[in-house]
Short mmCIF file of C-alpha atoms in Angstrom, two decimals:
data_model
loop_
_atom_site.label_atom_id
_atom_site.label_comp_id
_atom_site.label_asym_id
_atom_site.label_seq_id
_atom_site.Cartn_x
_atom_site.Cartn_y
_atom_site.Cartn_z
CA UNK G 1 69.07 24.16 18.12
CA UNK G 2 68.36 27.39 16.21
CA UNK G 3 69.01 25.49 13.05
CA UNK G 4 66.32 22.95 13.97
CA UNK G 5 63.84 25.73 14.79
CA UNK G 6 64.46 27.42 11.44
CA UNK G 7 64.05 24.11 9.60
CA UNK G 8 60.71 23.46 11.33
CA UNK G 9 59.55 26.98 10.61
CA UNK G 10 60.39 26.66 6.92
CA UNK G 11 58.59 23.28 6.78
CA UNK G 12 55.50 24.78 8.37
CA UNK G 13 55.45 27.79 6.08
CA UNK G 14 55.78 25.52 3.07
CA UNK G 15 52.49 23.76 3.92
CA UNK G 16 49.48 25.06 1.91
CA UNK G 17 47.48 27.54 3.90
CA UNK G 18 44.20 25.75 3.21
CA UNK G 19 42.25 28.23 5.27
CA UNK G 20 42.52 30.85 2.54
CA UNK G 21 40.96 28.44 0.00
CA UNK G 22 37.63 27.97 1.75
CA UNK G 23 34.94 28.74 -0.77
CA UNK G 24 31.15 28.70 -0.54
CA UNK G 25 28.72 26.19 -2.01
CA UNK G 26 27.70 28.53 -4.80
CA UNK G 27 24.67 27.24 -6.72
CA UNK G 28 24.50 24.17 -4.49
CA UNK G 29 22.99 26.42 -1.83
CA UNK G 30 19.81 26.54 -3.89
CA UNK G 31 19.84 22.74 -4.14
CA UNK G 32 19.82 22.41 -0.36
CA UNK G 33 17.34 25.26 0.19
CA UNK G 34 14.97 23.47 -2.17
CA UNK G 35 15.36 20.28 -0.15
CA UNK G 36 14.75 22.12 3.12
CA UNK G 37 11.53 23.54 1.71
CA UNK G 38 10.31 20.12 0.57
CA UNK G 39 11.32 18.61 3.91
CA UNK G 40 9.41 21.27 5.83
CA UNK G 41 6.18 20.29 4.07
CA UNK G 42 6.84 16.54 4.39
CA UNK G 43 7.63 15.79 0.73
CA UNK G 44 11.04 14.22 1.40
CA UNK G 45 12.36 11.15 3.15
CA UNK G 46 15.43 13.20 4.05
CA UNK G 47 18.80 11.62 4.96
CA UNK G 48 20.77 14.28 6.90
CA UNK G 49 24.09 12.44 7.16
CA UNK G 50 24.31 11.67 3.42
CA UNK G 51 23.56 15.31 2.63
CA UNK G 52 26.16 16.49 5.15
CA UNK G 53 28.76 14.25 3.51
CA UNK G 54 27.94 15.82 0.14
CA UNK G 55 28.39 19.30 1.64
CA UNK G 56 31.73 18.29 3.18
CA UNK G 57 32.95 17.02 -0.19
CA UNK G 58 31.91 20.28 -1.85
CA UNK G 59 33.51 22.49 0.82
CA UNK G 60 36.85 20.70 1.26
CA UNK G 61 39.45 23.35 0.27
CA UNK G 62 41.18 22.85 -3.08
CA UNK G 63 43.77 25.50 -3.98
CA UNK G 64 43.35 25.12 -7.74
CA UNK G 65 40.21 27.03 -8.78
CA UNK G 66 39.75 24.91 -11.90
CA UNK G 67 39.79 21.71 -9.91
CA UNK G 68 37.36 23.30 -7.46
CA UNK G 69 34.91 24.09 -10.25
CA UNK G 70 35.42 20.67 -11.84
CA UNK G 71 34.56 19.08 -8.52
CA UNK G 72 31.22 20.92 -8.48
CA UNK G 73 30.37 19.60 -11.94
CA UNK G 74 31.46 16.06 -11.09
CA UNK G 75 29.19 16.20 -8.03
CA UNK G 76 26.06 16.87 -10.15
CA UNK G 77 25.19 13.20 -10.83
CA UNK G 78 25.75 12.38 -7.17
CA UNK G 79 23.48 15.27 -6.20
CA UNK G 80 20.77 14.03 -8.55
CA UNK G 81 21.05 10.51 -7.17
CA UNK G 82 20.92 11.78 -3.59
CA UNK G 83 17.87 13.91 -4.39
CA UNK G 84 16.10 10.82 -5.75
CA UNK G 85 17.19 8.86 -2.68
CA UNK G 86 15.68 11.57 -0.47
CA UNK G 87 12.26 11.34 -2.17
CA UNK G 88 9.49 8.84 -1.49
CA UNK G 89 9.75 7.50 -5.03
CA UNK G 90 10.32 3.75 -5.52
CA UNK G 91 13.91 2.62 -5.14
CA UNK G 92 15.98 1.58 -8.14
CA UNK G 93 15.71 -2.05 -7.05
CA UNK G 94 11.95 -1.80 -7.01
CA UNK G 95 11.88 -0.26 -10.48
CA UNK G 96 14.19 -2.94 -11.88
CA UNK G 97 12.12 -5.72 -10.31
CA UNK G 98 9.02 -4.33 -12.02
CA UNK G 99 10.72 -3.72 -15.35
CA UNK G 100 8.72 -6.40 -17.14
CA UNK G 101 5.46 -4.94 -15.84
CA UNK G 102 6.42 -1.41 -16.88
CA UNK G 103 7.27 -2.71 -20.35
CA UNK G 104 3.82 -4.27 -20.54
CA UNK G 105 1.98 -0.98 -20.00
CA UNK G 106 0.46 0.74 -22.99
CA UNK G 107 2.29 3.79 -24.38
CA UNK G 108 -0.75 5.98 -23.77
CA UNK G 109 -0.88 5.00 -20.12
CA UNK G 110 2.86 5.52 -19.63
CA UNK G 111 2.57 9.03 -21.07
CA UNK G 112 -0.29 9.75 -18.69
CA UNK G 113 1.78 8.58 -15.73
CA UNK G 114 4.66 10.84 -16.77
CA UNK G 115 2.33 13.82 -16.98
CA UNK G 116 1.17 13.20 -13.43
CA UNK G 117 4.70 13.78 -12.18
CA UNK G 118 4.59 17.39 -13.40
CA UNK G 119 3.35 19.50 -10.51
CA UNK G 120 3.03 23.04 -11.81
CA UNK G 121 2.45 24.52 -8.37
CA UNK G 122 5.68 23.04 -7.04
CA UNK G 123 7.56 24.17 -10.14
CA UNK G 124 6.21 27.67 -9.59
CA UNK G 125 7.29 27.61 -5.95
CA UNK G 126 10.77 26.39 -6.97
CA UNK G 127 11.05 29.31 -9.43
CA UNK G 128 10.07 31.82 -6.73
CA UNK G 129 12.66 30.29 -4.38
CA UNK G 130 15.32 30.60 -7.11
CA UNK G 131 14.56 34.30 -7.64
CA UNK G 132 14.54 34.91 -3.88
CA UNK G 133 17.91 33.16 -3.59
CA UNK G 134 19.45 35.30 -6.37
CA UNK G 135 18.16 38.43 -4.66
CA UNK G 136 19.22 37.59 -1.08
CA UNK G 137 22.60 36.06 -1.94
CA UNK G 138 23.90 39.62 -2.31
CA UNK G 139 23.69 40.07 1.47
CA UNK G 140 23.42 36.63 3.07
CA UNK G 141 26.06 33.92 3.36
CA UNK G 142 23.81 30.99 2.49
CA UNK G 143 26.63 28.46 2.83
CA UNK G 144 26.79 29.15 6.57
CA UNK G 145 23.02 28.80 6.88
CA UNK G 146 23.00 25.51 4.94
CA UNK G 147 25.83 24.00 7.00
CA UNK G 148 24.20 25.04 10.29
CA UNK G 149 20.82 23.66 9.19
CA UNK G 150 22.31 20.32 8.11
CA UNK G 151 24.30 20.10 11.32
CA UNK G 152 21.13 20.68 13.35
CA UNK G 153 19.18 18.06 11.40
CA UNK G 154 21.93 15.54 12.08
CA UNK G 155 21.81 16.37 15.78
CA UNK G 156 18.04 15.78 15.77
CA UNK G 157 18.31 12.40 14.14
CA UNK G 158 21.79 10.99 13.70
CA UNK G 159 20.63 7.50 12.76
CA UNK G 160 18.16 8.02 9.96
CA UNK G 161 15.58 10.12 8.15
CA UNK G 162 14.88 13.38 9.98
CA UNK G 163 11.12 13.68 9.79
CA UNK G 164 10.83 14.66 13.45
CA UNK G 165 11.19 18.22 14.65
CA UNK G 166 12.45 17.12 18.06
CA UNK G 167 14.74 14.23 18.95
CA UNK G 168 13.25 11.08 20.47
CA UNK G 169 15.33 9.47 23.16
CA UNK G 170 15.85 5.77 22.55
CA UNK G 171 14.37 3.88 25.48
CA UNK G 172 14.53 0.16 24.64
CA UNK G 173 11.61 -1.76 26.00
CA UNK G 174 12.99 -5.25 25.52
CA UNK G 175 11.38 -6.40 28.75
CA UNK G 176 7.93 -5.08 27.86
CA UNK G 177 5.24 -7.46 26.67
CA UNK G 178 4.61 -6.44 23.05
CA UNK G 179 3.14 -9.86 22.46
CA UNK G 180 0.46 -9.64 25.15
CA UNK G 181 -1.84 -6.73 24.26
CA UNK G 182 -4.57 -5.86 26.74
CA UNK G 183 -7.01 -4.49 24.16
CA UNK G 184 -7.49 -4.12 20.43
CA UNK G 185 -5.90 -0.69 20.49
CA UNK G 186 -2.79 -2.20 22.08
CA UNK G 187 -2.25 -4.91 19.46
CA UNK G 188 0.90 -3.25 18.20
CA UNK G 189 1.42 -0.21 20.38
CA UNK G 190 1.01 -0.19 24.16
CA UNK G 191 0.38 3.44 25.09
CA UNK G 192 3.36 3.90 27.40
CA UNK G 193 6.03 2.77 24.92
CA UNK G 194 7.71 5.57 22.93
CA UNK G 195 7.75 5.39 19.14
CA UNK G 196 11.48 4.89 18.75
CA UNK G 197 13.08 3.02 15.89
CA UNK G 198 14.02 0.11 18.14
CA UNK G 199 10.56 -0.18 19.63
CA UNK G 200 8.83 0.01 16.24
CA UNK G 201 10.99 -2.82 14.93
CA UNK G 202 10.25 -4.85 18.06
CA UNK G 203 6.52 -4.19 17.67
CA UNK G 204 6.56 -5.32 14.04
CA UNK G 205 8.47 -8.50 14.88
CA UNK G 206 6.09 -9.28 17.73
CA UNK G 207 3.11 -8.69 15.43
CA UNK G 208 4.31 -11.26 12.92
CA UNK G 209 5.17 -13.73 15.68
CA UNK G 210 1.62 -13.48 17.02
CA UNK G 211 0.14 -13.83 13.55
CA UNK G 212 2.04 -17.07 12.94
CA UNK G 213 0.13 -18.63 15.83
CA UNK G 214 -3.36 -17.69 14.59
CA UNK G 215 -5.47 -19.97 12.45
CA UNK G 216 -9.11 -20.59 11.58
CA UNK G 217 -10.36 -23.95 12.79
CA UNK G 218 -12.59 -25.56 10.18
CA UNK G 219 -14.44 -28.78 11.12
CA UNK G 220 -12.99 -32.07 9.94
CA UNK G 221 -16.29 -32.88 8.31
CA UNK G 222 -19.78 -31.42 7.96
CA UNK G 223 -22.69 -32.74 10.04
CA UNK G 224 -25.39 -34.85 8.42
CA UNK G 225 -27.87 -31.99 8.56
CA UNK G 226 -25.51 -29.51 6.85
CA UNK G 227 -27.21 -27.33 4.24
CA UNK G 228 -25.48 -26.86 0.85
CA UNK G 229 -24.83 -23.29 -0.29
CA UNK G 230 -22.58 -21.32 -2.63
CA UNK G 231 -19.75 -19.06 -1.50
CA UNK G 232 -18.85 -16.26 -3.91
CA UNK G 233 -15.79 -14.15 -3.07
CA UNK G 234 -15.70 -11.05 -5.28
CA UNK G 235 -12.21 -9.54 -5.21
CA UNK G 236 -12.27 -6.02 -6.71
CA UNK G 237 -9.06 -4.28 -7.77
CA UNK G 238 -8.53 -0.60 -6.89
CA UNK G 239 -11.29 0.28 -4.42
CA UNK G 240 -10.81 1.83 -0.98
CA UNK G 241 -12.87 3.95 1.38
CA UNK G 242 -10.76 6.92 0.32
CA UNK G 243 -11.66 6.29 -3.33
CA UNK G 244 -15.37 5.96 -2.53
CA UNK G 245 -15.31 9.24 -0.67
CA UNK G 246 -13.38 10.96 -3.45
CA UNK G 247 -16.01 10.08 -6.08
CA UNK G 248 -18.93 10.35 -3.64
CA UNK G 249 -20.19 6.78 -4.14
CA UNK G 250 -20.02 5.53 -0.54
CA UNK G 251 -23.83 5.77 -0.37
CA UNK G 252 -24.53 3.84 -3.58
CA UNK G 253 -27.50 1.46 -3.07
CA UNK G 254 -25.31 -1.64 -3.43
CA UNK G 255 -23.54 -0.80 -0.15
CA UNK G 256 -26.90 -0.76 1.63
CA UNK G 257 -27.64 -4.36 0.62
CA UNK G 258 -25.02 -6.01 2.82
CA UNK G 259 -25.82 -7.79 6.07
CA UNK G 260 -22.35 -7.22 7.51
CA UNK G 261 -19.86 -4.44 6.71
CA UNK G 262 -16.28 -4.01 7.90
CA UNK G 263 -15.45 -0.36 8.51
CA UNK G 264 -11.78 -0.83 9.40
CA UNK G 265 -10.62 -3.67 7.15
CA UNK G 266 -7.02 -3.54 5.93
CA UNK G 267 -5.81 -5.30 2.78
CA UNK G 268 -2.20 -5.45 4.12
CA UNK G 269 -0.77 -4.59 0.69
CA UNK G 270 -1.32 -2.28 -2.26
CA UNK G 271 -0.61 -4.69 -5.13
CA UNK G 272 -2.87 -7.27 -6.76
CA UNK G 273 -0.68 -10.37 -6.65
CA UNK G 274 0.09 -10.22 -2.91
CA UNK G 275 -3.52 -9.25 -2.17
CA UNK G 276 -4.82 -12.32 -4.01
CA UNK G 277 -2.38 -14.60 -2.21
CA UNK G 278 -3.30 -13.14 1.18
CA UNK G 279 -7.01 -13.65 0.51
CA UNK G 280 -6.49 -17.24 -0.62
CA UNK G 281 -4.41 -17.82 2.55
CA UNK G 282 -7.00 -16.13 4.74
CA UNK G 283 -7.26 -19.05 7.16
CA UNK G 284 -3.95 -18.12 8.82
CA UNK G 285 -2.75 -14.92 10.42
CA UNK G 286 -1.06 -12.19 8.43
CA UNK G 287 2.40 -13.09 7.16
CA UNK G 288 5.30 -10.92 6.09
CA UNK G 289 5.62 -10.05 2.41
CA UNK G 290 8.50 -12.44 1.70
CA UNK G 291 6.66 -15.34 3.34
CA UNK G 292 3.89 -15.06 0.72
CA UNK G 293 6.19 -16.65 -1.83
CA UNK G 294 7.14 -19.59 0.35
CA UNK G 295 5.06 -22.70 1.07
CA UNK G 296 2.46 -22.23 3.79
CA UNK G 297 0.75 -24.61 6.19
CA UNK G 298 -1.90 -26.48 4.14
CA UNK G 299 -4.52 -25.34 6.64
CA UNK G 300 -3.91 -21.71 5.63
CA UNK G 301 -5.53 -22.07 2.20
CA UNK G 302 -9.16 -21.02 2.53
CA UNK G 303 -10.44 -22.70 -0.63
CA UNK G 304 -8.57 -25.93 0.16
CA UNK G 305 -10.26 -26.02 3.56
CA UNK G 306 -13.62 -25.67 1.83
CA UNK G 307 -12.75 -28.27 -0.81
CA UNK G 308 -12.08 -30.82 1.95
CA UNK G 309 -15.62 -30.19 3.18
CA UNK G 310 -17.15 -30.91 -0.21
CA UNK G 311 -17.17 -27.48 -1.81
CA UNK G 312 -16.30 -27.45 -5.51
CA UNK G 313 -13.82 -24.66 -6.15
CA UNK G 314 -14.11 -22.31 -9.10
CA UNK G 315 -12.17 -19.38 -10.53
CA UNK G 316 -13.54 -16.51 -12.62
CA UNK G 317 -11.98 -13.26 -13.85
CA UNK G 318 -12.86 -10.45 -16.23
CA UNK G 319 -9.29 -10.45 -17.64
CA UNK G 320 -6.70 -13.00 -18.69
CA UNK G 321 -4.54 -12.74 -15.54
CA UNK G 322 -1.28 -12.51 -17.48
CA UNK G 323 -0.11 -9.04 -16.39
CA UNK G 324 2.39 -9.25 -13.55
CA UNK G 325 1.96 -13.03 -13.41
CA UNK G 326 -1.26 -12.58 -11.44
CA UNK G 327 -2.84 -15.91 -12.37
CA UNK G 328 0.48 -17.67 -11.82
CA UNK G 329 0.67 -16.17 -8.32
CA UNK G 330 -2.82 -17.45 -7.51
CA UNK G 331 -1.92 -20.95 -8.61
CA UNK G 332 1.62 -21.23 -7.22
CA UNK G 333 1.27 -19.32 -3.96
CA UNK G 334 -2.48 -19.27 -3.32
CA UNK G 335 -2.98 -22.91 -4.37
CA UNK G 336 -5.97 -21.97 -6.53
CA UNK G 337 -5.93 -24.81 -9.07
CA UNK G 338 -9.51 -24.56 -10.34
CA UNK G 339 -9.80 -23.97 -14.10
CA UNK G 340 -10.70 -20.48 -15.22
CA UNK G 341 -14.39 -20.10 -16.04
CA UNK G 342 -14.90 -19.78 -19.80
CA UNK G 343 -14.76 -16.23 -21.14
CA UNK G 344 -15.83 -17.16 -24.64
CA UNK G 345 -18.60 -14.96 -26.00
CA UNK G 346 -18.31 -12.33 -23.27
CA UNK G 347 -18.19 -8.83 -24.73
CA UNK G 348 -15.39 -6.35 -24.04
CA UNK G 349 -16.34 -3.49 -21.71
CA UNK G 350 -12.98 -1.72 -21.40
CA UNK G 351 -9.40 -1.76 -22.66
CA UNK G 352 -6.97 -2.25 -19.81
CA UNK G 353 -3.79 -0.37 -18.96
CA UNK G 354 -1.80 -3.05 -20.86
CA UNK G 355 -4.03 -2.95 -23.98
CA UNK G 356 -5.81 -6.20 -23.06
CA UNK G 357 -9.62 -6.49 -22.92
CA UNK G 358 -11.59 -6.11 -19.69
CA UNK G 359 -14.75 -8.17 -20.06
CA UNK G 360 -18.32 -7.28 -19.23
CA UNK G 361 -18.88 -8.19 -15.57
CA UNK G 362 -22.66 -8.32 -15.81
CA UNK G 363 -22.40 -11.04 -18.45
CA UNK G 364 -19.86 -12.96 -16.39
CA UNK G 365 -22.12 -12.79 -13.31
CA UNK G 366 -25.05 -14.09 -15.32
CA UNK G 367 -22.99 -16.93 -16.78
CA UNK G 368 -21.78 -17.98 -13.34
CA UNK G 369 -25.34 -17.99 -11.95
CA UNK G 370 -26.67 -20.05 -14.86
CA UNK G 371 -23.93 -22.61 -14.35
CA UNK G 372 -24.64 -22.86 -10.63
CA UNK G 373 -28.34 -23.30 -11.27
CA UNK G 374 -27.55 -26.05 -13.75
CA UNK G 375 -25.39 -27.79 -11.13
CA UNK G 376 -28.35 -28.01 -8.78
CA UNK G 377 -28.22 -28.04 -4.99
CA UNK G 378 -24.48 -28.52 -4.52
CA UNK G 379 -21.75 -26.70 -2.60
CA UNK G 380 -19.34 -24.40 -4.39
CA UNK G 381 -16.71 -21.77 -3.54
CA UNK G 382 -15.79 -19.29 -6.29
CA UNK G 383 -12.99 -16.74 -6.40
CA UNK G 384 -14.03 -13.88 -8.73
CA UNK G 385 -11.47 -11.18 -9.61
CA UNK G 386 -12.54 -7.88 -11.22
CA UNK G 387 -10.31 -5.11 -12.59
CA UNK G 388 -12.54 -2.43 -14.25
CA UNK G 389 -11.44 0.14 -11.65
CA UNK G 390 -7.71 -0.29 -12.25
CA UNK G 391 -5.86 2.89 -13.15
CA UNK G 392 -5.39 3.39 -16.89
CA UNK G 393 -8.43 1.47 -18.12
CA UNK G 394 -10.19 3.18 -21.00
CA UNK G 395 -13.24 2.79 -23.21
CA UNK G 396 -12.71 0.94 -26.52
CA UNK G 397 -11.62 3.36 -29.22
CA UNK G 398 -10.47 5.99 -26.69
CA UNK G 399 -6.92 6.99 -25.76
CA UNK G 400 -7.54 8.67 -22.42
CA UNK G 401 -8.30 6.87 -19.17
CA UNK G 402 -12.02 6.57 -18.54
CA UNK G 403 -13.17 8.55 -15.46
CA UNK G 404 -12.94 6.44 -12.34
CA UNK G 405 -16.36 7.53 -11.13
CA UNK G 406 -18.05 6.40 -14.34
CA UNK G 407 -16.37 2.99 -14.16
CA UNK G 408 -17.19 2.61 -10.47
CA UNK G 409 -20.81 3.59 -11.03
CA UNK G 410 -21.15 1.00 -13.81
CA UNK G 411 -19.60 -1.71 -11.64
CA UNK G 412 -21.77 -0.89 -8.62
CA UNK G 413 -24.90 -0.84 -10.78
CA UNK G 414 -23.94 -4.25 -12.19
CA UNK G 415 -23.35 -5.62 -8.69
CA UNK G 416 -26.67 -4.21 -7.54
CA UNK G 417 -28.48 -5.84 -10.47
CA UNK G 418 -26.62 -9.10 -9.83
CA UNK G 419 -27.70 -9.05 -6.19
CA UNK G 420 -31.28 -8.64 -7.39
CA UNK G 421 -30.82 -11.68 -9.63
CA UNK G 422 -29.52 -13.67 -6.68
CA UNK G 423 -32.52 -12.65 -4.57
CA UNK G 424 -34.89 -13.82 -7.27
CA UNK G 425 -33.00 -17.06 -7.90
CA UNK G 426 -33.80 -18.39 -4.44
CA UNK G 427 -30.33 -19.98 -4.18
CA UNK G 428 -28.54 -20.10 -0.88
CA UNK G 429 -25.43 -17.96 -1.26
CA UNK G 430 -22.84 -16.20 0.82
CA UNK G 431 -21.34 -13.29 -1.10
CA UNK G 432 -18.15 -11.66 0.19
CA UNK G 433 -17.05 -8.45 -1.53
CA UNK G 434 -13.45 -7.66 -0.58
CA UNK G 435 -11.26 -5.26 -2.61
CA UNK G 436 -7.60 -6.01 -3.27
CA UNK G 437 -6.47 -2.47 -2.44
CA UNK G 438 -7.36 1.11 -3.30
CA UNK G 439 -6.77 3.05 -6.51
CA UNK G 440 -4.92 5.92 -4.77
CA UNK G 441 -7.23 8.45 -6.40
CA UNK G 442 -6.17 11.05 -3.88
CA UNK G 443 -2.41 11.40 -3.68
CA UNK G 444 -0.53 12.61 -0.63
CA UNK G 445 2.90 13.96 0.26
CA UNK G 446 4.43 10.53 -0.17
CA UNK G 447 2.89 9.40 -3.47
CA UNK G 448 1.23 10.96 -6.47
CA UNK G 449 -2.27 9.93 -7.44
CA UNK G 450 -2.26 6.45 -8.95
CA UNK G 451 1.04 5.32 -7.38
CA UNK G 452 0.85 2.41 -4.93
CA UNK G 453 4.47 1.47 -4.24
CA UNK G 454 3.95 2.47 -0.60
CA UNK G 455 0.90 0.82 1.05
CA UNK G 456 -0.48 3.93 2.73
CA UNK G 457 -3.54 3.72 5.01
CA UNK G 458 -5.72 5.47 2.42
CA UNK G 459 -4.91 2.69 -0.07
CA UNK G 460 -5.13 -0.34 2.22
CA UNK G 461 -8.29 0.54 4.19
CA UNK G 462 -10.95 -1.05 1.99
CA UNK G 463 -14.75 -1.54 2.19
CA UNK G 464 -15.71 -5.16 2.82
CA UNK G 465 -19.30 -6.40 2.77
CA UNK G 466 -20.99 -9.77 3.30
CA UNK G 467 -24.47 -10.72 2.15
CA UNK G 468 -26.41 -13.95 2.68
CA UNK G 469 -29.10 -14.89 0.13
CA UNK G 470 -31.82 -17.52 0.31
CA UNK G 471 -32.23 -17.40 4.10
CA UNK G 472 -35.41 -18.42 5.85
CA UNK G 473 -34.82 -15.57 8.34
CA UNK G 474 -32.97 -12.86 6.37
CA UNK G 475 -31.33 -9.96 8.11
CA UNK G 476 -33.49 -6.87 8.51
CA UNK G 477 -32.47 -3.28 8.93
CA UNK G 478 -29.06 -1.61 8.54
CA UNK G 479 -25.95 -3.73 8.16
CA UNK G 480 -24.03 -4.82 11.23
CA UNK G 481 -20.94 -2.64 11.32
CA UNK G 482 -17.65 -4.26 12.38
CA UNK G 483 -15.65 -1.33 13.72
CA UNK G 484 -12.61 -3.19 15.04
CA UNK G 485 -9.40 -3.39 12.96
CA UNK G 486 -9.72 -6.49 10.80
CA UNK G 487 -8.17 -8.34 7.90
CA UNK G 488 -8.53 -11.61 5.99
CA UNK G 489 -8.56 -13.88 9.05
CA UNK G 490 -11.90 -12.36 10.08
CA UNK G 491 -13.42 -13.36 6.71
CA UNK G 492 -12.12 -16.90 7.07
CA UNK G 493 -13.52 -17.13 10.61
CA UNK G 494 -16.94 -15.91 9.52
CA UNK G 495 -17.02 -18.44 6.68
CA UNK G 496 -16.06 -21.20 9.14
CA UNK G 497 -18.94 -20.20 11.41
CA UNK G 498 -21.37 -20.52 8.49
CA UNK G 499 -19.80 -23.45 6.67
CA UNK G 500 -22.44 -25.99 7.70
CA UNK G 501 -25.13 -23.80 6.11
CA UNK G 502 -27.65 -24.36 8.89
CA UNK G 503 -28.11 -20.61 9.37
CA UNK G 504 -29.81 -20.49 5.96
CA UNK G 505 -32.72 -22.62 7.24
CA UNK G 506 -32.82 -21.34 10.80
CA UNK G 507 -36.06 -19.73 11.90
CA UNK G 508 -34.07 -16.98 13.63
CA UNK G 509 -30.43 -15.92 13.39
CA UNK G 510 -28.52 -14.27 16.21
CA UNK G 511 -26.47 -11.90 14.06
CA UNK G 512 -24.72 -10.38 17.05
CA UNK G 513 -23.50 -13.79 18.17
CA UNK G 514 -22.50 -14.64 14.60
CA UNK G 515 -20.18 -11.65 14.40
CA UNK G 516 -19.06 -11.50 18.03
CA UNK G 517 -15.36 -11.98 18.73
CA UNK G 518 -14.14 -12.02 15.14
CA UNK G 519 -10.32 -11.96 14.93
CA UNK G 520 -8.83 -8.50 15.03
CA UNK G 521 -5.72 -7.60 13.06
CA UNK G 522 -3.66 -4.47 13.54
CA UNK G 523 -3.11 -2.12 10.62
CA UNK G 524 0.20 -3.39 9.23
CA UNK G 525 0.74 -3.23 5.46
CA UNK G 526 3.74 -4.27 3.42
CA UNK G 527 5.13 -4.27 -0.10
CA UNK G 528 8.56 -5.44 -1.24
CA UNK G 529 10.39 -2.32 -0.08
CA UNK G 530 7.98 -0.55 2.26
CA UNK G 531 6.18 -1.24 5.53
CA UNK G 532 3.47 1.00 6.98
CA UNK G 533 2.34 0.33 10.54
CA UNK G 534 -0.04 2.03 12.91
CA UNK G 535 1.51 2.71 16.29
CA UNK G 536 -0.30 4.56 19.09
CA UNK G 537 -2.81 6.05 16.68
CA UNK G 538 -0.23 7.33 14.19
CA UNK G 539 1.13 5.71 11.05
CA UNK G 540 4.85 5.07 10.59
CA UNK G 541 6.71 4.07 7.45
CA UNK G 542 9.93 2.14 6.86
CA UNK G 543 11.55 2.08 3.42
CA UNK G 544 14.15 -0.40 2.18
CA UNK G 545 14.87 -1.80 5.66
CA UNK G 546 15.84 1.69 6.82
CA UNK G 547 14.63 3.61 9.84
CA UNK G 548 11.04 4.34 10.76
CA UNK G 549 9.62 7.80 10.24
CA UNK G 550 6.14 9.20 10.89
CA UNK G 551 3.96 8.99 7.80
CA UNK G 552 3.70 12.60 6.52
CA UNK G 553 0.25 14.07 6.89
#
């Protein structure tokens, strides 16, 4: 028996005493301190468990000091990748999917974008933190602090990004009626349901299920006394309420001309192609991003509905539509088959971000009006896309981006002059101005200025105005303000209410009745890899099918 005890003792003593080989994180402490600082101010989409795994790999005892140091160097690329994963920057898949578009950008514009990523204030703060770390490391064991902090963050949120300071207890509400809101404010978020990951997913699913059931009902035919008129939908790229406020142009005279204005209209996306498709499919409720590239119910296509009622459809743009396959998207997924209005002889006003010309909008407006006057008293519906406000556009012969305010002021002045032309023409027209999305002039903690990969509320809340020309009883006084959350279905519904044109010759128009009960749509916006949804008055974001986190303020 003693022999067995001695054998066991020798076996135990021969095992490496790993406890004496515990070493600290060394310079990696600064890496994690930097992340904690960015997380505190909301600049990271932090993943606690992945970071804890990295710490565990760095701390696992290795007796050989050379192998220990080699491990730290081998971990550098993983640390860089994890840092990128913890940011709000577009995922690698998103970058690869947009590779062709990035290659199409001008070199000058690409250089400008790179310069925007350099934040000298944050670099200065990082330098101060580095000096403070070198000074305090003489007395403090930062490895212990880092491990404790990561452990606590994992306790707070074991299942996903830790953007909350306190844990939220999962209380599934599977039996609650997400799909039967009592009021507009409850469309997505009944007040007594907690904002847990499970409930947010359920709310989003219920939202899309409801939207699939909504549709504008156009008449099968127009009555005999229907009055012909023109519909002109002006779709402006890169214009939101946030942008207007940033350049102080929200009070420009053109915005005072409208009869109806939507104060809480959401574009549901922050990219041009999806925005164009959604507008052309305005006659159905809001669909998920992936559904935009699948066939839709024929009754969803706004311009097709109008064509069946005798409206001739037209398409006009101040660019060629090649970048990002924009024109292809309109034709394949928006079913806009009308030929592009001739651009021959129109002068160049700007050079776009991809070195292509941006044409003079005033000349295009005048050409369109002359053609309509030549066509006489017929019905038409025109989709007009404008891009002078897109990021990166510059004046001919210049290398730097033209100031956004100057370009916006020119466009608004041209629209104002065009509206004056329409007044004088005497034609019956319904003009709908609806931007695609904002320009992201003012960045936030999630995205730098000019980036739109994440459809934030400041990008997707856009100014929408409607003006009727040639009416016997035109609207007087300030515009009717639609304050309820709205999207494209409301535009389609309003067009359907006016499609017979009889309001143009009415001796009096009940504007309140005309706008009463327009469809409301909750603020849900989506791109390929990001969803932003308003829930109980706050915005939440989900990236790459991950977990929901509050949108950083």
